[in-house]
Coordinates of C-alpha atoms in Angstrom, one line a residue:
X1 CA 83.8 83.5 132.0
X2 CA 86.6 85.4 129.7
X3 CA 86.0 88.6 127.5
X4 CA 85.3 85.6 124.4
X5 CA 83.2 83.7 126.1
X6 CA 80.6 86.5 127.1
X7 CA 80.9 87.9 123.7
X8 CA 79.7 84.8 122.1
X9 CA 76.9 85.2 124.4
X10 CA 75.8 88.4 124.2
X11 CA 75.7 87.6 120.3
X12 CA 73.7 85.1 121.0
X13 CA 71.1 86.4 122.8
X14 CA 71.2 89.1 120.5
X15 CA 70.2 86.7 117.4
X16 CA 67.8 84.7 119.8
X17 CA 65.8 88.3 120.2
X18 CA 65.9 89.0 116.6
X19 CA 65.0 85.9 115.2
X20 CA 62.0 85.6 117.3
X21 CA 61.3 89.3 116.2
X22 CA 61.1 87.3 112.5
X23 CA 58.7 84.6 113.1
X24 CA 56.5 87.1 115.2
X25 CA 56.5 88.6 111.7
X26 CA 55.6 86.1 110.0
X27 CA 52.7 85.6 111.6
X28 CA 51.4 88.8 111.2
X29 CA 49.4 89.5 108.4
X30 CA 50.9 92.6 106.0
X31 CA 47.8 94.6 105.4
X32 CA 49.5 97.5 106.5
X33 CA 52.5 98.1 103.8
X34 CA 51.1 99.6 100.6
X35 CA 50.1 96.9 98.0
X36 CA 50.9 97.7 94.3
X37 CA 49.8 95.6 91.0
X38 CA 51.9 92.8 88.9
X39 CA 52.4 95.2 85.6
X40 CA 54.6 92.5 83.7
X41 CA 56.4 89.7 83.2
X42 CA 59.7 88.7 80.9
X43 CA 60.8 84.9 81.5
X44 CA 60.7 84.4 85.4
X45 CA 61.0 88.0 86.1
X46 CA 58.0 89.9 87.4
X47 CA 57.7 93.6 87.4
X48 CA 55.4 95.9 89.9
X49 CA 54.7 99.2 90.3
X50 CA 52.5 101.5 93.4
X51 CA 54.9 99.5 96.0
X52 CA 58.1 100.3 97.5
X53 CA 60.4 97.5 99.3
X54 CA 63.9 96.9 99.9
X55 CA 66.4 94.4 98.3
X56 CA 65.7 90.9 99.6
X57 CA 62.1 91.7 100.9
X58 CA 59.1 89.3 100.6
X59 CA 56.3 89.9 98.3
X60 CA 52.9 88.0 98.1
X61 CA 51.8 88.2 94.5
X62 CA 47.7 87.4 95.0
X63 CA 46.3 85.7 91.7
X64 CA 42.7 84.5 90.7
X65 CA 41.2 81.8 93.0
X66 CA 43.7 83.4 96.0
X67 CA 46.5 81.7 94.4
X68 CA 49.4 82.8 96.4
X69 CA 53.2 83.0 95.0
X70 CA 55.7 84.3 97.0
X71 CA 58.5 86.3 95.7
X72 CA 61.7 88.0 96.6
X73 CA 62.6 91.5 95.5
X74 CA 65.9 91.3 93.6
X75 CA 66.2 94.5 92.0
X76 CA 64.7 97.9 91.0
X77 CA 64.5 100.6 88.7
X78 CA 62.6 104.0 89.2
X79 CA 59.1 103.3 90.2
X80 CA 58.9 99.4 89.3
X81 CA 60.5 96.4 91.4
X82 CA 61.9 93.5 90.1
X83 CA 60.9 90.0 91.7
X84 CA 61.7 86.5 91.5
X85 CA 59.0 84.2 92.4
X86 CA 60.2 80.9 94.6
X87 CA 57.5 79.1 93.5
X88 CA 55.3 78.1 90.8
X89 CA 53.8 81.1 89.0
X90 CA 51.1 79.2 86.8
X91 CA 48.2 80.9 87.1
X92 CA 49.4 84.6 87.9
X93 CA 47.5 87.4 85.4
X94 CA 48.0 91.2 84.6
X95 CA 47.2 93.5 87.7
X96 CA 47.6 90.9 90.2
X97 CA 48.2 91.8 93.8
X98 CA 51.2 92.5 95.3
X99 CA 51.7 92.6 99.3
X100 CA 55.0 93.4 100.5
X101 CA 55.6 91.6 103.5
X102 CA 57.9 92.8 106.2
X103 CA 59.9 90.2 106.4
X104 CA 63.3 88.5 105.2
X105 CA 64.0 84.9 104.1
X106 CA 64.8 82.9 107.2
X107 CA 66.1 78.9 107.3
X108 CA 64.7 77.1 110.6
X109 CA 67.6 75.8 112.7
X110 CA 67.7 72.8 115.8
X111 CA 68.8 69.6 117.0
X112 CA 64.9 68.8 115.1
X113 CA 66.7 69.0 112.0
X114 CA 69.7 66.1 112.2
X115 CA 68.0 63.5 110.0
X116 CA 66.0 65.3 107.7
X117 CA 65.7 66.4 104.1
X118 CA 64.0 70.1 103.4
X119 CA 63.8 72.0 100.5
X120 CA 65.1 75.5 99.5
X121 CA 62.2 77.2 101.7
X122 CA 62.7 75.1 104.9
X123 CA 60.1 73.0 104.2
X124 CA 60.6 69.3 104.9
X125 CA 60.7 66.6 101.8
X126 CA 60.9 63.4 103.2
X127 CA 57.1 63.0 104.6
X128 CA 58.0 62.6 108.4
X129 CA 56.1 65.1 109.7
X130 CA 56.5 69.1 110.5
X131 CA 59.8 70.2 111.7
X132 CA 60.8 69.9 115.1
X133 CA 62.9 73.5 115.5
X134 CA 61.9 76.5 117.7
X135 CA 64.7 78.9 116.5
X136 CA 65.2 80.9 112.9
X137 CA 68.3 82.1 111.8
X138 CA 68.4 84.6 108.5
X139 CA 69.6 83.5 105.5
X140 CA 72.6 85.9 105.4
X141 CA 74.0 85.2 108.4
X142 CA 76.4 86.8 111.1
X143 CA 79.6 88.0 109.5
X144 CA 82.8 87.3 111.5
X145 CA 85.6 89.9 112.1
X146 CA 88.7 88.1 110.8
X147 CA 90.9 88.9 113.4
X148 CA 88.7 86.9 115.8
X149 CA 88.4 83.9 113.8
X150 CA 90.5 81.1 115.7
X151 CA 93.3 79.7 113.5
X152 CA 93.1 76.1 111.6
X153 CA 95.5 73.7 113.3
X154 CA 94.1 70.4 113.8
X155 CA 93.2 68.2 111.4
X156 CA 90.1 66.5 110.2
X157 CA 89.4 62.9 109.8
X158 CA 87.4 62.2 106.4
X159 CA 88.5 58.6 106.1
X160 CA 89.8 58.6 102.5
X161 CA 93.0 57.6 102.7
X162 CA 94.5 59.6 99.9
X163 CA 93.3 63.1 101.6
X164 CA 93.9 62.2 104.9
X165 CA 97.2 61.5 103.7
X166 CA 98.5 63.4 101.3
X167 CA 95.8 66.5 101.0
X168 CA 95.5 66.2 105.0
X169 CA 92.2 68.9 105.7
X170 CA 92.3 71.2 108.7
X171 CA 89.0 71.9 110.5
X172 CA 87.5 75.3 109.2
X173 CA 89.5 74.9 106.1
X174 CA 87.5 75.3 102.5
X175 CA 88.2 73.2 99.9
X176 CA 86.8 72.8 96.3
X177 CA 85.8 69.6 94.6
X178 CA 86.6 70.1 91.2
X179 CA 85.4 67.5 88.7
X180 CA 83.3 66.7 85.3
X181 CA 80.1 65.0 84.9
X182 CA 80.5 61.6 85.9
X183 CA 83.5 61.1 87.6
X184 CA 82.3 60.4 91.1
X185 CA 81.5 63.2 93.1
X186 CA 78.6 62.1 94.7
X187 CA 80.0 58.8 95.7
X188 CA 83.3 61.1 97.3
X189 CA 81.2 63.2 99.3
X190 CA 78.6 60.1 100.5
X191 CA 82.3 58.7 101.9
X192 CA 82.9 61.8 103.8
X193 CA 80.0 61.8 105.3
X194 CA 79.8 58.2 106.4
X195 CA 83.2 58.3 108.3
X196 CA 84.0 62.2 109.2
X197 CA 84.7 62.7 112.5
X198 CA 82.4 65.7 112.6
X199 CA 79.7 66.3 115.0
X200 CA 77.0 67.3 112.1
X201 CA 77.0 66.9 108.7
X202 CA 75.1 69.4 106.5
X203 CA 74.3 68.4 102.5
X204 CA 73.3 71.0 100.4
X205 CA 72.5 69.8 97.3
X206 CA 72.3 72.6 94.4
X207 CA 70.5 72.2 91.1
X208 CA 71.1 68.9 90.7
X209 CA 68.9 66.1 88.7
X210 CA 65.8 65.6 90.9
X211 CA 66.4 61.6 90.8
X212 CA 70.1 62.1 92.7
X213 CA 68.4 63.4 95.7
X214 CA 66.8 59.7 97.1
X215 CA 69.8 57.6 95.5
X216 CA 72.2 60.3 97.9
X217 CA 70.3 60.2 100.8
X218 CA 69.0 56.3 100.3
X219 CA 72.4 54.7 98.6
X220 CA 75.3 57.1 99.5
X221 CA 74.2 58.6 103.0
X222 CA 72.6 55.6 104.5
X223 CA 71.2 55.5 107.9
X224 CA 74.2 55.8 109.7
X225 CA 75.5 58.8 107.7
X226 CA 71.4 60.6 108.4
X227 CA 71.4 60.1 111.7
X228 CA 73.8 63.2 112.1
X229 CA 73.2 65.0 108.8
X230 CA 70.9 67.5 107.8
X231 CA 70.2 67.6 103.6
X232 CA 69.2 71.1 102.0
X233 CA 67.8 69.8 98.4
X234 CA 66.6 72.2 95.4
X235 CA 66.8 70.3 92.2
X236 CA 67.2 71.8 88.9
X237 CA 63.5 72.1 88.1
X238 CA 63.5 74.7 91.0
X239 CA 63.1 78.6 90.4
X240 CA 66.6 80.1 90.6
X241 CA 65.8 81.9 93.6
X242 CA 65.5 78.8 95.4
X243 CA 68.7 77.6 94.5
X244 CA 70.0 80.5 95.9
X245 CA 68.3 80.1 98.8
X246 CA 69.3 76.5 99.2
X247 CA 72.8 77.3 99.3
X248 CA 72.6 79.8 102.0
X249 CA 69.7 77.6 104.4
X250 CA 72.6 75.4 104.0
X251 CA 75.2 77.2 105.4
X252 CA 73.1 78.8 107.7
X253 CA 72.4 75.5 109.3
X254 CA 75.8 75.0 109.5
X255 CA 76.6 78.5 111.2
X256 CA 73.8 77.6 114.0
X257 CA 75.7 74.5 114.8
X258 CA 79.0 75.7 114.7
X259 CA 78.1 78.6 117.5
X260 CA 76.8 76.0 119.8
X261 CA 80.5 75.2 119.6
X262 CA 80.0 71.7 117.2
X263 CA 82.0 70.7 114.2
X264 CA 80.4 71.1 111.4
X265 CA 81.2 69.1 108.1
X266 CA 79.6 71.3 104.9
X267 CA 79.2 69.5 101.4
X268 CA 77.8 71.7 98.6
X269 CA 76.6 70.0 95.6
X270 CA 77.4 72.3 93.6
X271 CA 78.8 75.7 93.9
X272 CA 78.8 75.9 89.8
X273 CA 75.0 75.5 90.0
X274 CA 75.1 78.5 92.6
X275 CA 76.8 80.7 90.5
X276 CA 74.3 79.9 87.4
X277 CA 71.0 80.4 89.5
X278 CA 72.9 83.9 90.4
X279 CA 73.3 84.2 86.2
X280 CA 69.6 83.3 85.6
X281 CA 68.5 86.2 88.4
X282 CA 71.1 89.3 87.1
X283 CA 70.6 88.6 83.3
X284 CA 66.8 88.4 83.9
X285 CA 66.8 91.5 85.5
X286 CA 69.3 93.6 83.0
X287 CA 72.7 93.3 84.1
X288 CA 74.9 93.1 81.7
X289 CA 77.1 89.7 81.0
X290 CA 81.4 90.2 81.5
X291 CA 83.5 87.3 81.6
X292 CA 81.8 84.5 79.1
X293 CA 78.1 85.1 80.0
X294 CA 78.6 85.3 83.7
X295 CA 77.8 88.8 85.2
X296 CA 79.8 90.7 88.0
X297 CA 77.4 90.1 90.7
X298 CA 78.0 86.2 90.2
X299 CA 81.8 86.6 91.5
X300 CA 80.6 88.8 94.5
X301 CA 78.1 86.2 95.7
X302 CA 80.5 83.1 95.3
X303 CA 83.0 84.6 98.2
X304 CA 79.9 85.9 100.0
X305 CA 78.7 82.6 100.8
X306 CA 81.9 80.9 100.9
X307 CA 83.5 83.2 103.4
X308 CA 80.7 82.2 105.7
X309 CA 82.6 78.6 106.5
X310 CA 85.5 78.2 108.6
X311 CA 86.3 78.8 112.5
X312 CA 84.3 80.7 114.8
X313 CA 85.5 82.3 117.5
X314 CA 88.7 80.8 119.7
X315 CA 87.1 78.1 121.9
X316 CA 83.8 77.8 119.4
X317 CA 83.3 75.3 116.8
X318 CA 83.9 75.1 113.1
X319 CA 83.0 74.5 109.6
X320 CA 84.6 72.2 107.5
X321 CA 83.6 73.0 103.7
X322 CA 83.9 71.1 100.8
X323 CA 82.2 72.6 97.1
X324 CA 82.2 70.8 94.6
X325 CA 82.8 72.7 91.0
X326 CA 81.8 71.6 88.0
X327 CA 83.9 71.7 85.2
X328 CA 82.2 72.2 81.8
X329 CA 84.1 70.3 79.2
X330 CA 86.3 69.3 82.0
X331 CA 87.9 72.8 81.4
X332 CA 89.7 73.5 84.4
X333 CA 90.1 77.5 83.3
X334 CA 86.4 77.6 83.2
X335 CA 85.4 81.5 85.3
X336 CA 83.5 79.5 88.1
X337 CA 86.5 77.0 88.6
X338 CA 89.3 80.0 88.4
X339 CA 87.2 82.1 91.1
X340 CA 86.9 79.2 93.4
X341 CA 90.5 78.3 93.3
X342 CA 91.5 81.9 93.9
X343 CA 89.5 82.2 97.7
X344 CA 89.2 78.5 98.5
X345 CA 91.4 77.0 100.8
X346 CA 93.0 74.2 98.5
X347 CA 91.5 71.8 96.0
X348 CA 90.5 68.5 94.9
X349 CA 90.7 67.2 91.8
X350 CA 88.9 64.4 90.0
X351 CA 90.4 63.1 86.6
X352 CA 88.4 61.4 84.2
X353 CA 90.9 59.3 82.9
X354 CA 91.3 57.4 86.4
X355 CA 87.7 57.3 86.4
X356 CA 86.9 55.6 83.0
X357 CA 89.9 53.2 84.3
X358 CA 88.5 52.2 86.9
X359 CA 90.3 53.5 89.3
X360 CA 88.4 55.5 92.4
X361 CA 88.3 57.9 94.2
X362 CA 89.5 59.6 91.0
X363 CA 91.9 62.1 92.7
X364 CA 94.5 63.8 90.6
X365 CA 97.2 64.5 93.2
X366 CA 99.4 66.1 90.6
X367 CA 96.6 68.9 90.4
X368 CA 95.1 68.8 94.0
X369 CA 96.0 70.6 96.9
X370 CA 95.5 71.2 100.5
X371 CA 96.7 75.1 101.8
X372 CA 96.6 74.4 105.3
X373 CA 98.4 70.8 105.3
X374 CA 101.7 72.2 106.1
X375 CA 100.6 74.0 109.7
X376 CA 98.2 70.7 110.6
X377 CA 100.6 67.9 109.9
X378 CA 104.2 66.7 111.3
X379 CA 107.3 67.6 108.9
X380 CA 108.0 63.8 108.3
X381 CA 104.6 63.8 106.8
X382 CA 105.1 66.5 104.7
X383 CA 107.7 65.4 103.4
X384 CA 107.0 62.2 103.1
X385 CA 104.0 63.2 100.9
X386 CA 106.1 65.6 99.0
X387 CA 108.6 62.6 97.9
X388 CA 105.3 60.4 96.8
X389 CA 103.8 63.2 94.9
X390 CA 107.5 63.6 93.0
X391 CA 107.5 59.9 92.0
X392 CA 104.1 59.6 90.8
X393 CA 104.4 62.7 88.9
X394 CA 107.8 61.6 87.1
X395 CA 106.1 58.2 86.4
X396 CA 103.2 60.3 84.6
X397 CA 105.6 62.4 82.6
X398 CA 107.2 59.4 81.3
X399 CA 104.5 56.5 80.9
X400 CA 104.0 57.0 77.4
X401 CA 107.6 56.4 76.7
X402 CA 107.3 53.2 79.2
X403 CA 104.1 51.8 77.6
X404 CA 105.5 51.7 73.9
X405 CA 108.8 50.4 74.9
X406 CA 110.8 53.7 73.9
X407 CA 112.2 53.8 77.4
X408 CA 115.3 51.7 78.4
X409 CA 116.1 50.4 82.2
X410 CA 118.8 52.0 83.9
X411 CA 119.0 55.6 81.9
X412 CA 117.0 57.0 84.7
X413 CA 117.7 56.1 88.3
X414 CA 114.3 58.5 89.0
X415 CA 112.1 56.5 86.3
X416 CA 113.5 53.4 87.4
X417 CA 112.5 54.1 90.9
X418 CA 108.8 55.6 89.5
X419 CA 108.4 52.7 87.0
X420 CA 108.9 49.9 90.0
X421 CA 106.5 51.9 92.8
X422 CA 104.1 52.8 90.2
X423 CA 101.8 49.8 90.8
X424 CA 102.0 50.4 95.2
X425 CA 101.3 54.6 94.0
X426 CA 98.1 52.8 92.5
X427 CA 97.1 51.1 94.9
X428 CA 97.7 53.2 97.8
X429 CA 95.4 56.0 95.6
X430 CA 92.2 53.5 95.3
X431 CA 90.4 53.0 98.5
X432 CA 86.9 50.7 98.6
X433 CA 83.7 53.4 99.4
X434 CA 82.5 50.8 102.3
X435 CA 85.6 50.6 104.0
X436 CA 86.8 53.6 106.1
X437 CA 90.4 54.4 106.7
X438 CA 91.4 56.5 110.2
X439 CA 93.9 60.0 109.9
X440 CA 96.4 57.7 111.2
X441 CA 96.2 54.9 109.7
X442 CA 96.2 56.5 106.5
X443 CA 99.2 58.5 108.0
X444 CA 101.2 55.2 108.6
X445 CA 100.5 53.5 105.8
X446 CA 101.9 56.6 103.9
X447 CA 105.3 56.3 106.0
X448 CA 105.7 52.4 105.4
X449 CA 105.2 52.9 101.7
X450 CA 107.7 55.5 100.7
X451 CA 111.5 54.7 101.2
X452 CA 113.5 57.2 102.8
X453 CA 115.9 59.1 101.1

């Protein structure tokens, strides 16, 4: 066994111990921690005093009737805590109980888990029973060093043709999805997850409207794309807490598959929704707003969790992450979108002018990009993708002079050449979401288009 192999175990065994340290914990009733008394409450923050935790503890919050809501301790300030309840808080009065628990957040993880739907809590939402997982893993996660992280160089099959081709993804790379309201995100991701190559599949899907969750899992995944997919699903009607805490069971899921050396595809519906549940928490407990209502903390949790995805160690497995973004106003300067672009790993665009034509997947290639394509794909792919992006983009430059007539044949060899291709560029672009299309397929399809210069 080499030097990484045993270090990979020793960590292992190491998180094994600890995690069963947890759900010992759990199970252990917290009479012993001093209990204080709920003193207030503005909006979904909760204030309590005669308790002391740390950031990210549990609290049980004991109402009339033994009503129990569970809360997290996000902040603090002299002799009060600040907490954010994960769950309903109808019911909760002045003076109410409140039990630290010596505990932290956990997100259950196992082979029990391919085919299911939980919630933000790790509780399962599709009515098949308990979950079948003997092993916990912390919300947070097991940071990485860089330098041990194994470099991207081989691609990964997603079966779209335009990104295999011409936005070719690496495994471990990150890349954003960055698109309106109704331009056909969803429907891009459920093809991902149908024909990926990947070993597991892992949804989380992040303050989204309640209804999406059955038509993704029911119309988009299928059975074939559940049988090896896991979905993480906290609606928009959940505390912001939970969407948090969605986002990271997610990943965390993700992480425990990649270190038993599997590759791991990661969709995150929506990373935008992430960033505004960490809004809600910091304005609700004081911190003050900087760049157009979002605070500072929300730009240190975005690379937090995102940083988490990639490569493991060399010989280990990988995560393959794709985030979708939400552009407000389909403002592409929006502070969520410009953050994401800045540490992700390329991106993909979806334009809603394709999409109201008709013409899907919606991907911009002028605007989209893949960072890692150049060190995962052969030069005469590169630059055969190069020379389609160059005629598409001088046919978009110049279709408004073409569509009103202004533009003659023959004054342009280059617009000549764009305005004849134009229709194959379509084409080529617009792929059916039943029918799959292999990394090399698309690959040489792409290299029987283009002419060679």
């Amino acid at each position: 066994m080499n030097t990484t192999d045993t270090s990979q175990s020793e960590r292992s065994d190491a998180w094994v111990s600890k995690l069963q340290a947890y759900k010992n914990k759990i199970t252990q009733k917290p009479l012993h921690l001093v209990q204080g008394k709920l003193t207030r409450m503005v909006g979904l923050t909760l204030e309590a005093v005669g308790c002391q935790a740390a950031i990210g503890a549990r609290c049980i919050i004991t109402g009339p009737d033994n009503n129990n809501v569970e809360a997290e301790v996000v902040g603090f300030a002299g002799e009060r805590l600040y907490l954010m309840p994960t769950g309903n808080i109808h019911g909760l009065v002045p003076n109410a109980r409140v039990i630290p628990v010596d505990t932290v957040s956990y997100a259950p993880v196992g082979e029990g888990l391919l085919g299911r739907v939980i919630d933000g809590a790790g509780k399962p939402l599709d009515g098949k029973g308990p979950l079948e997982t003997a092993a916990l893993a912390p919300l947070t996660g097991s940071p990485i060093n860089p330098l041990q992280r194994h470099p991207i160089h081989e691609p990964l099959d997603v079966g779209v043709r335009a990104i295999n081709s011409l936005l070719t993804v690496g495994r471990g790379q990150r890349m954003g999805l960055f698109a309106g309201s109704g331009v056909g995100k969803s429907v891009l991701l459920g093809m991902m997850t149908r024909f990926t190559t990947a070993d597991v599949i892992v949804v989380g899907m992040i303050g989204e409207r309640g209804r999406e969750v059955k038509e993704f899992v029911e119309n988009i995944l299928g059975e074939q794309g559940m049988e090896r997919a896991v979905v993480v699903a906290t609606p928009a009607d959940t505390p912001p807490l939970l969407r948090l805490h969605g986002a990271m069971m997610a990943t965390s899921i993700a992480e425990h598959f990649r270190d038993q050396g599997k590759q791991v595809l990661l969709l995150m519906d929506s990373l935008t929704r992430f960033a505004q549940a960490q809004r809600e928490i910091a304005l609700a407990i004081g911190e003050p707003p900087a760049t157009k209502g979002y605070p500072p903390s929300v730009f240190a949790k975005i690379p937090q969790l995102v940083e988490r995805a990639g490569n493991g160690d060399k010989g280990g497995g990988s995560i393959t992450a794709f985030y979708t973004v939400l552009v407000e106003g389909d403002d592409h300067n929006d502070p969520i979108a410009d953050a994401a672009r800045a540490i992700l790993d390329g991106h993909i665009v979806l334009s809603r002018d394709l999409s109201d034509a008709g013409h899907y997947p919606a991907i911009d290639i002028e605007a989209s990009i893949s960072r890692v394509m150049t060190a995962i794909t052969e030069e005469s792919q590169q630059k055969t993708a190069q020379r389609f992006k160059k005629i598409y983009s001088v046919f978009q430059q110049n279709k408004d002079l073409v569509s009103v007539g202004a533009y003659q044949e023959g004054s342009d060899p280059g617009i000549d050449e764009a305005v004849r291709m134009n229709p194959e560029l379509m084409e080529f672009l617009q792929q059916d979401m039943q029918q799959p299309i292999s990394l090399q397929d698309s690959r040489d399809q792409l290299l029987g288009l283009m002419p060679q210069s």
